[in-house]
Short mmCIF file of C-alpha atoms in Angstrom, two decimals:
data_model
loop_
_atom_site.label_atom_id
_atom_site.label_comp_id
_atom_site.label_asym_id
_atom_site.label_seq_id
_atom_site.Cartn_x
_atom_site.Cartn_y
_atom_site.Cartn_z
CA MET A 1346 0.31 0.00 -0.31
CA LYS A 1347 0.80 3.77 -0.56
CA TYR A 1348 0.27 6.63 0.22
CA THR A 1349 -0.02 10.52 -0.83
CA GLN A 1350 0.45 13.91 0.54
CA GLU A 1351 -3.44 14.02 -0.13
CA HIS A 1352 -4.52 11.28 2.41
CA GLU A 1353 -5.26 8.87 -0.31
CA TRP A 1354 -4.28 4.95 -0.24
CA LEU A 1355 -3.02 3.41 -3.41
CA ARG A 1356 -3.31 -0.38 -3.24
CA VAL A 1357 -2.03 -2.62 -6.46
CA ASP A 1358 -4.08 -4.95 -7.80
CA GLY A 1359 -2.84 -6.58 -10.46
CA ASP A 1360 -2.49 -4.21 -13.44
CA LEU A 1361 -4.82 -1.79 -11.51
CA VAL A 1362 -4.78 0.90 -8.62
CA VAL A 1363 -7.26 0.90 -6.02
CA VAL A 1364 -7.69 4.24 -4.76
CA GLY A 1365 -9.60 5.52 -1.09
CA ILE A 1366 -9.08 8.06 1.50
CA THR A 1367 -6.99 7.01 4.76
CA ALA A 1368 -9.08 6.10 8.44
CA TYR A 1369 -7.40 9.63 9.57
CA ALA A 1370 -8.33 11.71 6.19
CA ALA A 1371 -11.87 9.99 7.11
CA GLU A 1372 -11.68 10.57 10.29
CA GLN A 1373 -10.65 14.69 10.33
CA LEU A 1374 -13.67 14.83 7.00
CA GLY A 1375 -16.07 13.71 9.72
CA ASP A 1376 -19.12 11.79 9.03
CA VAL A 1377 -19.28 11.50 4.58
CA VAL A 1378 -22.78 12.24 3.52
CA PHE A 1379 -22.36 12.00 -0.55
CA VAL A 1380 -19.73 10.73 -2.80
CA GLU A 1381 -19.21 11.82 -6.23
CA LEU A 1382 -17.96 9.31 -8.49
CA PRO A 1383 -16.61 9.88 -11.91
CA GLU A 1384 -17.33 8.41 -14.86
CA ILE A 1385 -15.89 4.93 -15.90
CA GLU A 1386 -13.06 5.14 -18.90
CA THR A 1387 -12.24 8.45 -17.88
CA GLN A 1388 -8.94 9.28 -18.90
CA VAL A 1389 -7.19 11.79 -16.10
CA ALA A 1390 -4.38 13.48 -15.43
CA GLN A 1391 -2.37 13.69 -11.97
CA GLY A 1392 -3.82 15.90 -9.56
CA ASP A 1393 -7.45 16.11 -11.64
CA GLU A 1394 -10.27 16.39 -9.18
CA VAL A 1395 -11.87 13.27 -9.75
CA VAL A 1396 -14.68 12.40 -6.83
CA VAL A 1397 -16.02 15.29 -4.41
CA ILE A 1398 -16.76 13.93 -0.71
CA GLU A 1399 -19.13 15.66 1.12
CA SER A 1400 -19.43 15.25 4.89
CA VAL A 1401 -21.29 16.99 7.14
CA LYS A 1402 -19.18 19.55 7.46
CA ALA A 1403 -17.75 20.27 4.17
CA ALA A 1404 -16.71 19.29 0.57
CA SER A 1405 -13.21 17.84 0.10
CA ASP A 1406 -11.80 16.76 -3.34
CA ILE A 1407 -10.39 13.33 -4.20
CA LEU A 1408 -7.24 14.35 -6.89
CA ALA A 1409 -6.27 11.44 -9.13
CA PRO A 1410 -2.48 10.12 -7.95
CA VAL A 1411 -1.34 9.41 -11.13
CA GLU A 1412 -2.05 9.21 -15.06
CA GLY A 1413 -4.45 6.70 -16.21
CA GLU A 1414 -7.96 5.81 -17.07
CA ILE A 1415 -10.95 5.16 -14.49
CA VAL A 1416 -12.28 1.87 -15.15
CA GLU A 1417 -14.01 1.23 -11.53
CA VAL A 1418 -16.20 3.38 -9.34
CA ASN A 1419 -17.48 1.80 -6.06
CA ALA A 1420 -20.97 2.06 -6.60
CA LYS A 1421 -22.14 1.58 -3.33
CA LEU A 1422 -20.71 4.72 -2.30
CA SER A 1423 -23.69 6.57 -3.72
CA ASP A 1424 -26.47 4.62 -1.67
CA THR A 1425 -24.24 4.08 1.49
CA PRO A 1426 -21.55 6.97 1.73
CA GLY A 1427 -20.99 6.54 5.53
CA LEU A 1428 -18.40 3.32 4.35
CA VAL A 1429 -16.42 6.11 3.86
CA ASN A 1430 -16.32 6.61 7.68
CA GLU A 1431 -16.90 2.80 8.68
CA ASP A 1432 -14.31 0.98 6.41
CA PRO A 1433 -11.62 3.88 4.50
CA LEU A 1434 -9.22 0.59 3.97
CA GLY A 1435 -12.12 -1.62 2.23
CA ASP A 1436 -15.73 -1.22 1.06
CA GLY A 1437 -15.19 2.69 1.47
CA TRP A 1438 -12.99 2.37 -1.29
CA MET A 1439 -13.34 4.56 -4.47
CA PHE A 1440 -12.15 3.57 -8.04
CA LYS A 1441 -9.58 1.83 -9.78
CA MET A 1442 -7.61 2.88 -12.16
CA LYS A 1443 -6.17 1.40 -15.09
CA VAL A 1444 -2.12 2.88 -15.48
CA ASP A 1445 0.25 2.87 -18.19
CA ASP A 1446 3.40 2.54 -15.64
CA LEU A 1447 3.23 1.08 -12.08
CA ALA A 1448 6.46 2.69 -11.54
CA ALA A 1449 4.98 5.71 -10.87
CA LEU A 1450 4.00 4.76 -7.92
CA ASP A 1451 7.30 4.43 -6.46
CA GLU A 1452 7.14 7.94 -5.49
CA PHE A 1453 4.63 8.12 -3.05
CA MET A 1454 5.19 7.51 0.82
CA ASP A 1455 5.23 3.65 2.35
CA GLU A 1456 2.99 3.01 5.82
CA ASP A 1457 5.61 4.15 7.83
CA GLU A 1458 6.20 7.71 6.20
CA TYR A 1459 2.62 8.42 5.49
CA ASN A 1460 2.31 7.67 9.54
CA ASP A 1461 5.06 9.88 10.36
CA MET A 1462 3.68 12.64 8.32
CA ILE A 1463 0.20 12.40 10.17
CA ALA A 1464 1.59 11.82 13.50
CA MET B 985 -5.71 30.57 18.75
CA ALA B 986 -3.86 33.36 20.45
CA ASP B 987 -6.44 35.98 19.77
CA LEU B 988 -9.48 34.24 20.70
CA LYS B 989 -11.25 34.55 23.69
CA ARG B 990 -12.33 31.01 26.17
CA LEU B 991 -14.87 30.14 27.09
CA GLY B 992 -15.71 29.21 31.42
CA LEU B 993 -15.61 25.70 30.49
CA HIS B 994 -12.95 25.44 27.85
CA ASP B 995 -10.98 22.76 29.95
CA LEU B 996 -14.00 21.17 30.42
CA HIS B 997 -14.23 21.32 26.24
CA LEU B 998 -10.96 19.67 26.33
CA ALA B 999 -11.65 16.88 28.91
CA LEU B 1000 -14.91 15.71 26.87
CA GLY B 1001 -12.40 15.80 23.96
CA GLY B 1002 -13.96 19.09 22.06
CA LYS B 1003 -12.38 19.31 19.01
CA MET B 1004 -11.76 23.64 19.15
CA VAL B 1005 -11.92 25.61 16.81
CA PRO B 1006 -12.36 29.58 16.14
CA PHE B 1007 -16.12 30.71 16.00
CA ALA B 1008 -17.41 35.03 16.58
CA GLY B 1009 -13.97 35.46 18.57
CA TYR B 1010 -13.89 32.15 20.58
CA GLU B 1011 -12.52 29.47 21.00
CA MET B 1012 -15.46 27.21 20.84
CA PRO B 1013 -15.90 23.10 20.38
CA VAL B 1014 -17.28 22.25 16.95
CA GLN B 1015 -17.73 18.48 17.38
CA TYR B 1016 -16.83 16.05 20.86
CA PRO B 1017 -15.37 12.27 19.91
CA LEU B 1018 -19.04 11.10 18.96
CA GLY B 1019 -19.40 13.16 15.68
CA VAL B 1020 -21.35 15.57 14.17
CA MET B 1021 -23.99 13.16 12.98
CA LYS B 1022 -24.25 11.15 15.72
CA GLU B 1023 -24.53 14.60 18.24
CA HIS B 1024 -27.37 15.70 15.94
CA LEU B 1025 -29.17 12.44 16.47
CA HIS B 1026 -28.73 11.83 20.19
CA THR B 1027 -30.20 15.38 20.76
CA ARG B 1028 -33.03 14.64 18.79
CA ALA B 1029 -33.29 11.18 20.76
CA ALA B 1030 -32.25 11.94 23.87
CA ALA B 1031 -30.60 15.22 25.09
CA GLY B 1032 -27.85 16.96 24.15
CA LEU B 1033 -26.14 20.26 26.08
CA PHE B 1034 -23.95 22.64 24.15
CA ASP B 1035 -21.96 25.45 26.05
CA VAL B 1036 -23.13 28.75 24.57
CA SER B 1037 -21.72 31.12 26.88
CA HIS B 1038 -20.15 33.17 23.91
CA MET B 1039 -23.45 34.61 23.02
CA GLY B 1040 -24.46 38.45 25.06
CA GLN B 1041 -26.18 38.18 27.98
CA VAL B 1042 -28.04 41.63 28.38
CA ILE B 1043 -29.85 43.21 31.53
CA VAL B 1044 -31.99 46.35 30.11
CA ALA B 1045 -33.29 47.96 33.88
CA PRO B 1046 -35.76 51.28 33.57
CA LYS B 1047 -34.40 53.94 35.73
CA ASP B 1048 -37.59 55.14 36.75
CA GLY B 1049 -38.01 51.15 38.16
CA ARG B 1050 -41.32 50.72 35.67
CA ILE B 1051 -41.20 47.65 32.99
CA GLU B 1052 -42.85 49.84 30.87
CA THR B 1053 -40.02 52.19 30.07
CA ALA B 1054 -37.84 49.58 29.75
CA ALA B 1055 -40.71 47.61 27.14
CA LEU B 1056 -41.17 50.72 25.47
CA ALA B 1057 -37.63 51.50 24.90
CA LEU B 1058 -37.17 48.40 23.40
CA GLU B 1059 -39.65 49.15 21.23
CA ARG B 1060 -37.63 51.58 19.72
CA LEU B 1061 -35.12 49.25 18.42
CA ILE B 1062 -37.09 46.28 17.82
CA PRO B 1063 -40.50 45.72 15.60
CA VAL B 1064 -42.15 43.20 18.61
CA ASP B 1065 -44.78 43.87 20.79
CA VAL B 1066 -42.20 43.84 24.48
CA LEU B 1067 -45.11 45.69 26.29
CA GLY B 1068 -47.37 43.21 25.85
CA LEU B 1069 -44.98 40.51 27.29
CA ALA B 1070 -45.97 38.97 30.58
CA PRO B 1071 -43.66 38.56 33.29
CA GLY B 1072 -41.78 35.26 33.04
CA ARG B 1073 -42.26 35.35 29.47
CA GLN B 1074 -39.58 35.49 26.52
CA ARG B 1075 -39.92 36.13 23.26
CA TYR B 1076 -37.99 36.34 19.80
CA GLY B 1077 -37.18 39.56 18.18
CA PHE B 1078 -34.40 41.51 16.22
CA PHE B 1079 -32.68 44.57 15.85
CA THR B 1080 -33.56 47.12 12.67
CA ASP B 1081 -32.02 49.23 10.72
CA ALA B 1082 -33.04 52.49 9.26
CA THR B 1083 -33.34 50.77 5.47
CA GLY B 1084 -35.05 47.95 7.07
CA GLY B 1085 -32.20 45.29 7.41
CA ILE B 1086 -31.29 43.25 10.45
CA LEU B 1087 -28.72 44.23 12.79
CA ASP B 1088 -28.90 41.00 14.82
CA ASP B 1089 -31.76 38.99 16.10
CA LEU B 1090 -32.65 38.50 19.92
CA MET B 1091 -34.90 36.63 22.60
CA VAL B 1092 -36.11 38.91 25.29
CA THR B 1093 -37.85 38.28 28.90
CA ASN B 1094 -39.60 40.03 30.88
CA ARG B 1095 -38.42 39.60 34.46
CA GLY B 1096 -40.96 41.38 36.50
CA ASP B 1097 -38.93 44.31 37.01
CA HIS B 1098 -36.37 44.61 33.75
CA LEU B 1099 -36.33 42.73 30.74
CA TYR B 1100 -33.01 39.86 29.92
CA VAL B 1101 -32.30 39.87 26.20
CA VAL B 1102 -29.60 37.27 24.76
CA VAL B 1103 -27.60 38.59 21.80
CA ASN B 1104 -25.61 36.73 19.15
CA ALA B 1105 -21.83 36.74 20.12
CA ALA B 1106 -20.73 38.40 16.83
CA CYS B 1107 -22.80 41.34 17.40
CA LYS B 1108 -22.66 41.69 21.28
CA GLU B 1109 -20.54 44.89 21.36
CA ALA B 1110 -22.47 46.49 18.95
CA ASP B 1111 -26.16 45.74 20.20
CA LEU B 1112 -24.88 46.83 23.35
CA ALA B 1113 -23.94 50.06 22.49
CA HIS B 1114 -26.28 50.51 20.06
CA MET B 1115 -29.04 49.89 23.30
CA GLN B 1116 -27.14 51.94 25.44
CA ALA B 1117 -27.54 54.62 22.86
CA ALA B 1118 -31.47 54.23 21.74
CA MET B 1119 -32.56 53.71 25.87
CA PRO B 1120 -31.18 56.70 27.51
CA ASP B 1121 -34.33 56.11 30.04
CA CYS B 1122 -32.37 52.42 30.73
CA ASP B 1123 -29.68 50.84 32.61
CA VAL B 1124 -28.04 48.45 29.59
CA GLY B 1125 -25.03 46.43 30.61
CA MET B 1126 -23.74 42.81 29.48
CA VAL B 1127 -24.25 40.51 32.53
CA GLY B 1128 -20.58 39.32 33.00
CA GLY B 1129 -19.69 35.99 35.12
CA ARG B 1130 -21.71 33.55 33.69
CA ALA B 1131 -22.34 30.62 31.64
CA LEU B 1132 -24.95 29.80 29.26
CA LEU B 1133 -25.74 26.36 28.70
CA ALA B 1134 -28.63 24.50 26.51
CA LEU B 1135 -30.15 21.23 27.34
CA GLN B 1136 -31.93 20.15 24.00
CA GLY B 1137 -34.03 16.54 23.47
CA PRO B 1138 -36.62 15.08 24.61
CA GLU B 1139 -34.80 14.05 27.59
CA ALA B 1140 -34.12 17.05 28.46
CA ALA B 1141 -37.20 18.03 30.82
CA ALA B 1142 -36.36 14.48 33.14
CA VAL B 1143 -33.06 15.54 33.51
CA LEU B 1144 -33.65 18.99 34.30
CA SER B 1145 -35.86 18.32 36.77
CA ARG B 1146 -33.49 15.62 38.53
CA LEU B 1147 -31.76 19.09 39.47
CA ILE B 1148 -34.70 21.28 39.52
CA PRO B 1149 -37.88 19.61 40.91
CA ASP B 1150 -39.84 21.96 38.56
CA ALA B 1151 -38.55 22.41 35.57
CA GLY B 1152 -41.03 20.25 34.14
CA ASP B 1153 -43.57 22.92 34.53
CA PHE B 1154 -42.44 25.26 32.68
CA ALA B 1155 -44.08 25.95 29.23
CA PHE B 1156 -42.43 26.63 26.32
CA MET B 1157 -40.95 30.64 26.29
CA ASP B 1158 -41.53 30.32 29.84
CA HIS B 1159 -38.31 32.15 31.93
CA GLY B 1160 -38.15 31.93 35.72
CA ILE B 1161 -34.81 32.17 37.92
CA ARG B 1162 -34.49 28.82 40.11
CA PRO B 1163 -32.04 27.96 42.86
CA TRP B 1164 -29.46 25.82 42.65
CA GLN B 1165 -26.19 24.62 45.05
CA GLY B 1166 -26.34 28.35 46.55
CA VAL B 1167 -26.71 30.32 42.78
CA ASP B 1168 -29.23 31.00 41.11
CA LEU B 1169 -29.90 29.54 37.68
CA TRP B 1170 -31.94 31.43 35.34
CA ILE B 1171 -34.13 29.21 32.96
CA SER B 1172 -35.86 30.01 29.86
CA ARG B 1173 -38.10 26.78 27.97
CA SER B 1174 -36.88 27.98 24.60
CA GLY B 1175 -33.37 26.95 21.76
CA TYR B 1176 -31.86 26.91 18.91
CA THR B 1177 -32.78 22.82 18.06
CA GLY B 1178 -36.40 22.69 17.22
CA GLU B 1179 -36.76 20.08 20.32
CA ASP B 1180 -38.18 20.87 23.70
CA GLY B 1181 -35.37 21.80 26.20
CA TYR B 1182 -33.69 24.75 28.12
CA GLU B 1183 -31.52 27.36 28.07
CA ILE B 1184 -29.65 28.13 31.48
CA SER B 1185 -27.60 30.82 32.53
CA VAL B 1186 -25.67 29.87 35.26
CA PRO B 1187 -22.63 31.54 37.53
CA ASP B 1188 -19.37 30.89 36.17
CA LEU B 1189 -18.47 29.47 39.78
CA ALA B 1190 -20.98 26.97 40.03
CA ALA B 1191 -20.85 26.37 35.88
CA ARG B 1192 -18.25 23.84 35.95
CA ALA B 1193 -20.55 21.49 38.53
CA PHE B 1194 -23.69 21.98 36.82
CA ALA B 1195 -22.65 21.11 34.00
CA ASP B 1196 -20.69 17.94 35.47
CA ARG B 1197 -23.72 17.00 36.85
CA LEU B 1198 -25.87 17.29 33.89
CA LEU B 1199 -23.12 15.55 32.18
CA ALA B 1200 -23.15 12.59 34.43
CA ASP B 1201 -27.11 11.99 33.45
CA PRO B 1202 -26.64 9.26 31.27
CA ALA B 1203 -29.33 10.70 28.67
CA VAL B 1204 -26.72 13.01 28.09
CA GLN B 1205 -24.33 13.77 25.26
CA PRO B 1206 -22.05 17.40 24.87
CA ILE B 1207 -22.62 18.75 21.62
CA GLY B 1208 -20.71 20.73 19.52
CA LEU B 1209 -21.22 24.01 16.94
CA GLY B 1210 -21.66 21.27 14.22
CA ALA B 1211 -24.44 19.98 15.16
CA ARG B 1212 -25.82 22.46 16.75
CA ASP B 1213 -25.92 24.10 12.80
CA SER B 1214 -27.39 21.57 11.26
CA LEU B 1215 -30.08 20.70 13.96
CA ARG B 1216 -31.37 24.71 13.78
CA LEU B 1217 -31.35 24.38 10.00
CA GLU B 1218 -33.43 21.03 10.17
CA ALA B 1219 -35.96 23.30 12.21
CA GLY B 1220 -35.79 25.89 9.77
CA LEU B 1221 -34.29 28.83 11.87
CA CYS B 1222 -31.75 31.53 10.65
CA LEU B 1223 -28.27 31.50 12.03
CA TYR B 1224 -27.62 35.56 12.07
CA GLY B 1225 -25.05 36.47 9.54
CA HIS B 1226 -25.92 33.70 6.72
CA ASP B 1227 -30.08 33.93 6.51
CA ILE B 1228 -30.23 37.35 7.81
CA ASP B 1229 -28.35 40.37 7.50
CA THR B 1230 -28.50 44.21 7.36
CA THR B 1231 -29.65 43.31 3.51
CA THR B 1232 -32.38 41.04 4.65
CA SER B 1233 -35.80 42.92 5.98
CA PRO B 1234 -38.04 40.47 8.49
CA VAL B 1235 -40.45 40.26 5.81
CA GLU B 1236 -38.12 38.70 3.25
CA GLY B 1237 -36.61 37.21 5.74
CA ALA B 1238 -39.93 35.16 6.30
CA LEU B 1239 -40.15 36.48 10.58
CA THR B 1240 -43.65 37.86 9.89
CA TRP B 1241 -44.87 35.90 12.38
CA ALA B 1242 -42.25 37.45 15.03
CA MET B 1243 -44.28 40.97 14.65
CA GLN B 1244 -46.51 41.15 16.20
CA LYS B 1245 -50.53 43.06 15.95
CA ALA B 1246 -49.59 45.95 18.24
CA ARG B 1247 -46.68 47.20 16.28
CA ARG B 1248 -47.92 47.07 12.69
CA THR B 1249 -50.31 49.02 11.14
CA GLY B 1250 -53.47 49.98 12.87
CA GLY B 1251 -51.81 47.96 15.88
CA ALA B 1252 -51.92 50.19 19.16
CA ARG B 1253 -48.16 51.22 19.13
CA ALA B 1254 -47.77 50.67 14.87
CA GLY B 1255 -44.19 51.82 13.17
CA GLY B 1256 -41.04 53.52 15.89
CA PHE B 1257 -38.83 51.14 14.95
CA PRO B 1258 -35.98 51.86 12.57
CA GLY B 1259 -36.90 50.97 9.00
CA ALA B 1260 -40.91 50.86 9.96
CA GLU B 1261 -41.67 52.34 6.82
CA ARG B 1262 -40.16 50.18 4.64
CA ILE B 1263 -41.19 47.12 7.05
CA LEU B 1264 -44.92 48.04 7.67
CA ARG B 1265 -45.10 48.40 3.97
CA GLU B 1266 -43.79 45.00 2.83
CA LEU B 1267 -45.86 43.50 5.67
CA ALA B 1268 -48.92 45.06 4.01
CA GLU B 1269 -47.80 44.62 0.37
CA GLY B 1270 -45.61 41.74 0.34
CA ALA B 1271 -41.49 41.24 -0.25
CA THR B 1272 -40.25 41.04 -3.52
CA ARG B 1273 -38.21 37.91 -2.53
CA SER B 1274 -38.53 35.66 0.52
CA ARG B 1275 -36.39 33.08 2.61
CA VAL B 1276 -37.70 29.76 1.70
CA GLY B 1277 -36.61 26.06 2.55
CA LEU B 1278 -35.13 23.73 0.20
CA ARG B 1279 -34.66 20.24 -0.72
CA PRO B 1280 -32.14 19.10 -3.18
CA GLU B 1281 -33.31 16.14 -5.43
CA GLY B 1282 -31.03 13.43 -4.45
CA ARG B 1283 -27.72 13.22 -1.81
CA ALA B 1284 -25.61 16.08 -3.29
CA PRO B 1285 -25.48 18.62 -0.46
CA MET B 1286 -26.10 22.44 -1.45
CA ARG B 1287 -23.90 24.90 0.52
CA GLU B 1288 -24.29 28.36 1.56
CA GLY B 1289 -23.26 30.25 -1.59
CA THR B 1290 -24.74 27.84 -4.10
CA LEU B 1291 -26.34 30.01 -6.88
CA LEU B 1292 -30.09 29.36 -7.70
CA PHE B 1293 -31.52 29.41 -10.94
CA ALA B 1294 -34.97 28.95 -12.54
CA THR B 1295 -34.42 26.63 -15.41
CA VAL B 1296 -32.10 23.75 -16.08
CA GLU B 1297 -30.21 26.00 -19.00
CA GLY B 1298 -29.46 29.50 -19.56
CA GLY B 1299 -30.74 32.40 -17.62
CA ASP B 1300 -28.96 34.81 -14.50
CA PRO B 1301 -28.90 33.29 -11.20
CA VAL B 1302 -32.87 34.22 -9.29
CA GLY B 1303 -31.40 33.77 -5.98
CA ARG B 1304 -28.92 31.93 -3.40
CA ILE B 1305 -28.58 29.23 -0.58
CA THR B 1306 -27.63 31.17 3.05
CA SER B 1307 -27.49 28.06 4.59
CA GLY B 1308 -27.56 24.48 3.18
CA GLY B 1309 -25.99 20.99 4.42
CA PHE B 1310 -27.42 17.40 5.06
CA GLY B 1311 -30.00 17.18 8.08
CA PRO B 1312 -29.43 13.88 9.77
CA SER B 1313 -32.77 13.29 10.79
CA LEU B 1314 -34.10 13.77 7.76
CA ASP B 1315 -31.08 11.40 5.47
CA ALA B 1316 -30.75 14.03 3.24
CA PRO B 1317 -29.42 17.22 2.27
CA ILE B 1318 -31.64 20.76 3.48
CA ALA B 1319 -31.24 24.20 2.78
CA MET B 1320 -32.22 27.73 3.42
CA GLY B 1321 -32.22 30.39 0.55
CA TYR B 1322 -33.74 33.30 -1.29
CA LEU B 1323 -36.11 33.42 -4.09
CA PRO B 1324 -38.58 35.59 -5.62
CA SER B 1325 -41.91 35.74 -4.38
CA PRO B 1326 -43.53 34.24 -7.89
CA LEU B 1327 -41.48 31.29 -7.37
CA CYS B 1328 -41.59 30.61 -3.44
CA VAL B 1329 -44.42 28.55 -3.77
CA ARG B 1330 -44.39 25.02 -2.37
CA GLY B 1331 -43.35 22.27 -4.95
CA THR B 1332 -41.92 24.95 -7.17
CA THR B 1333 -38.17 23.51 -8.61
CA VAL B 1334 -35.50 25.20 -9.20
CA TYR B 1335 -32.10 25.01 -9.89
CA GLY B 1336 -28.56 24.87 -7.77
CA ASP B 1337 -25.25 25.19 -9.24
CA VAL B 1338 -23.43 22.32 -7.49
CA ARG B 1339 -19.60 22.61 -9.25
CA GLY B 1340 -20.72 24.07 -12.27
CA LYS B 1341 -23.80 21.28 -12.77
CA ARG B 1342 -27.58 22.69 -12.07
CA LEU B 1343 -28.76 20.34 -10.03
CA PRO B 1344 -33.12 20.09 -9.12
CA ALA B 1345 -33.86 21.47 -5.57
CA THR B 1346 -37.91 21.94 -3.94
CA VAL B 1347 -39.33 24.67 -2.55
CA THR B 1348 -40.98 23.43 0.58
CA ALA B 1349 -42.39 24.37 3.68
CA LEU B 1350 -40.08 25.14 7.27
CA PRO B 1351 -39.09 24.01 9.11
CA PHE B 1352 -38.30 21.11 7.94
CA ARG B 1353 -38.78 18.78 10.58
CA PRO B 1354 -41.47 20.10 13.16
CA ALA B 1355 -40.79 21.29 16.26
CA THR B 1356 -41.46 19.35 19.41
CA TYR B 1357 -41.73 22.41 22.22
CA LYS B 1358 -43.97 21.76 25.31
CA ARG B 1359 -46.49 24.79 24.87
#
């Protein structure tokens, strides 16, 4: 698992990258009440806003961590956005990307580095 | 947060795990470990304790000792029947300005020989100066050394009755002074959540002990500003500086219910408050726009500032959302905003611009959730 400065986690699953937000981020956001997911088969560049998370407090953007194509989204979040709080690293995942070069993930933090950042 | 004032109960909020944020010049708990959603639902299901000590508590004492003098003095500043307010009774009101806008909203209580006025934190210094300047026949002073706590929810009466045996006998908007452990509590049966409940002014020296006693009751959880906002929004109550301000008149703000007959055209003391010309005209003829409730379709909240359109494409904005978010008890997004009067008809569909997309919302009666006051 890799982590971004924006508190996303990235998990390689075959040739896909699964993206979600960390437990720390979910806690900071508070109770999530709405998740706006991207269209599938969308090409995105690194840093594009792909997901909007609305908590009871405010809206936040989730950025594409790398360049690639959105191939799947977690449709369960449309009806049960609270999964982001209940299981941020599991059932609360956001989207899957097809990435040309998985080596692009090397620049991101590992778990220890991420934990140091939020400490 | 060096420039911020601290509440008398600051240490209690820290001990309870409150997340402190700047609000109206104070460090205030926005939420506790329970989180905004559960705090909201707990208040609706049992009882929530709110620290609202940042608000201004003002005493208006008539120099001649006659309550009528204070009532008529305050009536010079607010379009509300204060003279008709019985002893031990509280009423909602607002200061208006010369253009008919709203300077602040307030609660006023007749306490027999003086008035007790509670105003918003952000406006309290200005309100005090405004009152002192306009009421030379009264001594107007800010109350110091007292905390203000709100206990709200269906269990509030049972909880408070364990400390104040006759608390349950208060009706909605009743006010009374009761002794507790050697100090006087100033108790009103009112609040800002749409729930039954109380607002209790308690001397600082007893505030911690009193709050601890309430929190020791298993029905009570501490509630932060986040849930306070979602609770009042579901109740259709205005947040000053957002839903009402100097650019909105009371008629536009859908607050005509708070302006009694005595102050309207043909009433015993019609007019005589700032902006009366416009406000009386709007009472008679209606305003060109009004505050309404809005239910966005789907689950995407429409936040404050969202522009509203009459059509799904084209055209200029016709209004704006002034408070918007998610209503935990409704499990749906809710909002309030201003629309031109022809669109202020229940069931009308308007469109809010959410991140470049126009999403439909339905004009809805307020409150979103019926209040449960003990009248």
